[in-house]
GROMACS .gro file of C-alpha atoms in nm:
model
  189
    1UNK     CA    1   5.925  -1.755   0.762
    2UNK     CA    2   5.898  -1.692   0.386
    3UNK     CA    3   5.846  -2.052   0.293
    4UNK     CA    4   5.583  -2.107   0.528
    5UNK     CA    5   5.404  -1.756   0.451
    6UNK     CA    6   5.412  -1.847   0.093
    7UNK     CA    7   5.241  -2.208   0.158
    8UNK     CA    8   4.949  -2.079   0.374
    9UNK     CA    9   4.865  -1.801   0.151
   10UNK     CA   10   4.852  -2.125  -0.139
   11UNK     CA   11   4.649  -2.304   0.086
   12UNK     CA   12   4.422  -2.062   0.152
   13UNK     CA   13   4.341  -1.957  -0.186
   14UNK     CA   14   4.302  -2.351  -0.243
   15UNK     CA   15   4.033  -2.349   0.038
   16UNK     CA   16   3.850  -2.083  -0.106
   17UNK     CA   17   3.878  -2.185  -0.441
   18UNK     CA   18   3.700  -2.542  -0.323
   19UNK     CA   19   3.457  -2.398  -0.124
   20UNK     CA   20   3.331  -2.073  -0.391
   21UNK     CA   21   3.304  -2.431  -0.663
   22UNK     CA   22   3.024  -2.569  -0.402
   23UNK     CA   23   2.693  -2.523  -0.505
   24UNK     CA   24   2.447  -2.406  -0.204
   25UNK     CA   25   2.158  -2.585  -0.249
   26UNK     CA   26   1.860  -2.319  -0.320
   27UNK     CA   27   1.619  -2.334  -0.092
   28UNK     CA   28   1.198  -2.327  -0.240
   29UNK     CA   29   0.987  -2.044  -0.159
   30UNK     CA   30   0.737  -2.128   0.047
   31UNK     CA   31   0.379  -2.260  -0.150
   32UNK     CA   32   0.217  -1.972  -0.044
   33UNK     CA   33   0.413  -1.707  -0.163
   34UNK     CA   34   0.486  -1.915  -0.493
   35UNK     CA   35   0.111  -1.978  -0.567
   36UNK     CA   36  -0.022  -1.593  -0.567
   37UNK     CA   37  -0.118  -1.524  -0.919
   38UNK     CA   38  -0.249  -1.185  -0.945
   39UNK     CA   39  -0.438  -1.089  -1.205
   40UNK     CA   40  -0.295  -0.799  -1.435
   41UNK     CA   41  -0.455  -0.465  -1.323
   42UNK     CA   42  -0.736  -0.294  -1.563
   43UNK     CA   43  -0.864   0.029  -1.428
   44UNK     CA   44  -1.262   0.124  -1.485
   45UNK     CA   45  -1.392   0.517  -1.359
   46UNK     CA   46  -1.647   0.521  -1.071
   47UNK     CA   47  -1.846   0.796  -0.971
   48UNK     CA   48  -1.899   0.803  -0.581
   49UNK     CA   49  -2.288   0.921  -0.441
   50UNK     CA   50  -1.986   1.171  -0.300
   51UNK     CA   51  -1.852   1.457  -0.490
   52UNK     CA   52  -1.558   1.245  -0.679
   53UNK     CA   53  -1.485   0.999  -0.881
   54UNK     CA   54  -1.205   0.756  -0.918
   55UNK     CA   55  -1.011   0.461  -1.120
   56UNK     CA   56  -1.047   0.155  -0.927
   57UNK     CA   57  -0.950  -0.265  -1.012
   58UNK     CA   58  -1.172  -0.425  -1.265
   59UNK     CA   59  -1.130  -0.729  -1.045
   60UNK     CA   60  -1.287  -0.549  -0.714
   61UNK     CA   61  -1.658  -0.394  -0.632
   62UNK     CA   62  -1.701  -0.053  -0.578
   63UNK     CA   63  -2.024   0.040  -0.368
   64UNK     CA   64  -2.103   0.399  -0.299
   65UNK     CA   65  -2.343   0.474  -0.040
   66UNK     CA   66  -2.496   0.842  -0.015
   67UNK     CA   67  -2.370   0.860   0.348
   68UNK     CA   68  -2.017   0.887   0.187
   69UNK     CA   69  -1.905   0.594   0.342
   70UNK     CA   70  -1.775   0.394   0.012
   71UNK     CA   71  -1.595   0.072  -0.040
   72UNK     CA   72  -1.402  -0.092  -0.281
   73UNK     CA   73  -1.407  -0.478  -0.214
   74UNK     CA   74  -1.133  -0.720  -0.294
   75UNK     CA   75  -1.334  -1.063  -0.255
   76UNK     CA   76  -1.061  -1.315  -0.390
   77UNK     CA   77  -0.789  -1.116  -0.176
   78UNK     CA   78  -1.030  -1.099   0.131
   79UNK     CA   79  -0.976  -0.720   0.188
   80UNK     CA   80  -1.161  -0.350   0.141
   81UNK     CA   81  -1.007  -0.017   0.076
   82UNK     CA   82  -1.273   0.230   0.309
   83UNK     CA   83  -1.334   0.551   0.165
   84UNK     CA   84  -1.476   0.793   0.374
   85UNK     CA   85  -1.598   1.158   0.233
   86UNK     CA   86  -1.604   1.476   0.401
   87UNK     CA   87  -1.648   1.815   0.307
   88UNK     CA   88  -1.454   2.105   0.456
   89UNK     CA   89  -1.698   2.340   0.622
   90UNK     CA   90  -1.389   2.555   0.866
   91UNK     CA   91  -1.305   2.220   1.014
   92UNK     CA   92  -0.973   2.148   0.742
   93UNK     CA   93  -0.755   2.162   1.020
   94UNK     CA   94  -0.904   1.904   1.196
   95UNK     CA   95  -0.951   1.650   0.961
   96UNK     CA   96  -0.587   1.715   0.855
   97UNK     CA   97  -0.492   1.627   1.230
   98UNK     CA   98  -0.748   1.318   1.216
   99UNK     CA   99  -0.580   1.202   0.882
  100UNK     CA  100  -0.254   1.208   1.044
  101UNK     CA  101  -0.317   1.083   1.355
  102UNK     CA  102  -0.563   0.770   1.219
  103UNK     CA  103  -0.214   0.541   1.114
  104UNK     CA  104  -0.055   0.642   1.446
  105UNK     CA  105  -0.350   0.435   1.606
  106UNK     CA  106  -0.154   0.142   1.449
  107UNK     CA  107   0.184   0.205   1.618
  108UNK     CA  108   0.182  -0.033   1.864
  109UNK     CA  109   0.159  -0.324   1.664
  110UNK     CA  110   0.350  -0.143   1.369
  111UNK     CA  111   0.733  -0.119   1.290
  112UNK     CA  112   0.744   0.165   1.107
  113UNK     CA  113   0.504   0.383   0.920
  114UNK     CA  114   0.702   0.550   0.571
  115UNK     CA  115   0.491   0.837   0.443
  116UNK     CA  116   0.436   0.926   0.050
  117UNK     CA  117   0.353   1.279  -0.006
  118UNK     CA  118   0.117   1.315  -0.324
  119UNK     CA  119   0.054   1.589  -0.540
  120UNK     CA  120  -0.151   1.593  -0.828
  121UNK     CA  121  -0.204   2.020  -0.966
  122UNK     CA  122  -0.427   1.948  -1.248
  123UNK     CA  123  -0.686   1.747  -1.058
  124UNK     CA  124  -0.635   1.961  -0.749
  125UNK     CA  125  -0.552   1.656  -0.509
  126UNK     CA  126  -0.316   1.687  -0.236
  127UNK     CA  127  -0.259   1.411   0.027
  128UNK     CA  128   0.005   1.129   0.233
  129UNK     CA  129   0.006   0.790   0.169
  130UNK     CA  130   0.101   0.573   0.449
  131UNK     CA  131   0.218   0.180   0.433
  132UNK     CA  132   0.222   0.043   0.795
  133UNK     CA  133   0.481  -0.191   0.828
  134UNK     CA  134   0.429  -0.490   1.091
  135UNK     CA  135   0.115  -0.665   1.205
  136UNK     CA  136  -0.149  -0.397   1.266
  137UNK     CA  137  -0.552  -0.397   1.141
  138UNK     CA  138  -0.491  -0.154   0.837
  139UNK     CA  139  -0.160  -0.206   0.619
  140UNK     CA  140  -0.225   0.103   0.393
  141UNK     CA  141  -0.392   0.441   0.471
  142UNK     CA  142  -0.426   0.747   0.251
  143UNK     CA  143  -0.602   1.074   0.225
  144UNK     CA  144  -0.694   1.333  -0.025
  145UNK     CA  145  -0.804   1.699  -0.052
  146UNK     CA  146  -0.820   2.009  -0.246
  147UNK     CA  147  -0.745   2.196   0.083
  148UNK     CA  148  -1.095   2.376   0.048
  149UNK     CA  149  -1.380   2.173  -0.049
  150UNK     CA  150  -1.328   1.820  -0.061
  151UNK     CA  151  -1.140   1.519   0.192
  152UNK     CA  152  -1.128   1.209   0.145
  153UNK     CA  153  -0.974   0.919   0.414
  154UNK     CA  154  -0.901   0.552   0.264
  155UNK     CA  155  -0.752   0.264   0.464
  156UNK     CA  156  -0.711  -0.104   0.346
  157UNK     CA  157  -0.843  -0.404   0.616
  158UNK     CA  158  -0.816  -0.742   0.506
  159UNK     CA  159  -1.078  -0.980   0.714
  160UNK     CA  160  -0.827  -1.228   0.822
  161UNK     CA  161  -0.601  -1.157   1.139
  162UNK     CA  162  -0.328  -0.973   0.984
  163UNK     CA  163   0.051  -1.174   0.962
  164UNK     CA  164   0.249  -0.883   0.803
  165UNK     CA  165   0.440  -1.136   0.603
  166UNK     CA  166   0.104  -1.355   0.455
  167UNK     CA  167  -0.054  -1.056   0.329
  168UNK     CA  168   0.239  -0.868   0.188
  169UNK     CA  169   0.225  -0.990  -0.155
  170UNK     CA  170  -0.188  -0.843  -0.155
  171UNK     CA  171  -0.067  -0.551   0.015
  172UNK     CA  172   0.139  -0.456  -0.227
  173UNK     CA  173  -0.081  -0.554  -0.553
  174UNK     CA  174  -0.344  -0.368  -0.330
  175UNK     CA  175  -0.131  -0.089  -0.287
  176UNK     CA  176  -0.058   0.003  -0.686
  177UNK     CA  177  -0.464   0.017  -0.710
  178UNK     CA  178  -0.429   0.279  -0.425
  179UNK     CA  179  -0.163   0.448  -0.609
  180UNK     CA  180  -0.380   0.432  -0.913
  181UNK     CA  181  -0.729   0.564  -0.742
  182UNK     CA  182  -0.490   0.871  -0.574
  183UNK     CA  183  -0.396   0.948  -0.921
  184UNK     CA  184  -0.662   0.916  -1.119
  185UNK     CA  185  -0.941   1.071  -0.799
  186UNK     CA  186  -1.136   1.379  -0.954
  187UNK     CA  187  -1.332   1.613  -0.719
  188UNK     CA  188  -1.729   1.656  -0.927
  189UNK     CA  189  -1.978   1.907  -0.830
   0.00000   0.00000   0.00000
């Protein structure tokens, strides 16, 4: 009983012993996720044809046309953050419902949608960031407002048929410029 007790406990601590001293081979990342250099971020202010202005990428084009439809164009990461201005004329509640329902549109494909709540006092900017996670057309969408005036909706599209798991690493560079535009975006008159 004792002996043999005694003996398989040794044995097993031998085994493990022997087997912790075996190296696993490491397995290499895959090229493409090992060959994404990103460039590090310098921020530049951009007035919008719109009634704000904003921090965007050095590396990216901003184009503001006076229909409030703006764009800020990633052309080495094949993507575009869509900004789209509107002013509040009694209709807050609606757009509110519109900016919360626009990400939902991407629940089918999506596996889960985790929501950021943003609040910035000083500049008077309010809004929800959303990060859709799974393969869906837009990975990121966003919007702003000073609850009276101004609203502002922004969603990242990347040309290329979206593989969640391709475009992550852009998504996410992407997504601290987003951070960056919500933080620095200033309502102008």
């Amino acid at each position: 009983g004792k002996n043999f007790m005694k003996k398989f406990s040794t044995q097993i601590i031998l085994i493990a012993l022997i087997f912790s001293c075996v190296e696993k081979p490491i397995k290499p990342k895959p090229k493409s996720m090992l060959n994404l250099k990103y460039p590090l971020p310098t921020y530049i202010e951009r007035k919008s044809k719109c009634q704000y202005s904003i921090k965007i990428n050095r590396s990216s084009n901003f184009i503001s046309s006076g229909k409030c439809g703006d764009r800020i164009i990633y052309p080495d990461l094949k993507g575009t953050i869509y900004l789209t201005y509107r002013r509040i004329n009694n209709n807050f509640d609606s757009l509110l419902s519109d900016a919360y329902s626009m990400p939902l549109k991407h629940v089918r494909k999506a596996v889960g949608i985790p929501e950021k709540v943003f609040i910035n006092r000083r500049n008077k900017t309010y809004g929800s960031l959303f990060k859709i996670v799974g393969d869906a057309a837009s990975q990121v969408q966003f919007f702003l407002t000073d609850s009276l005036n101004h609203f502002i909706f922004g969603a990242l599209y990347f040309y290329k048929r979206p593989n969640y798991d391709s475009i992550m690493p852009a998504v996410n560079y992407i997504g601290n410029d987003i951070s960056k535009l919500m933080e620095s975006l200033k309502w102008t008159n």
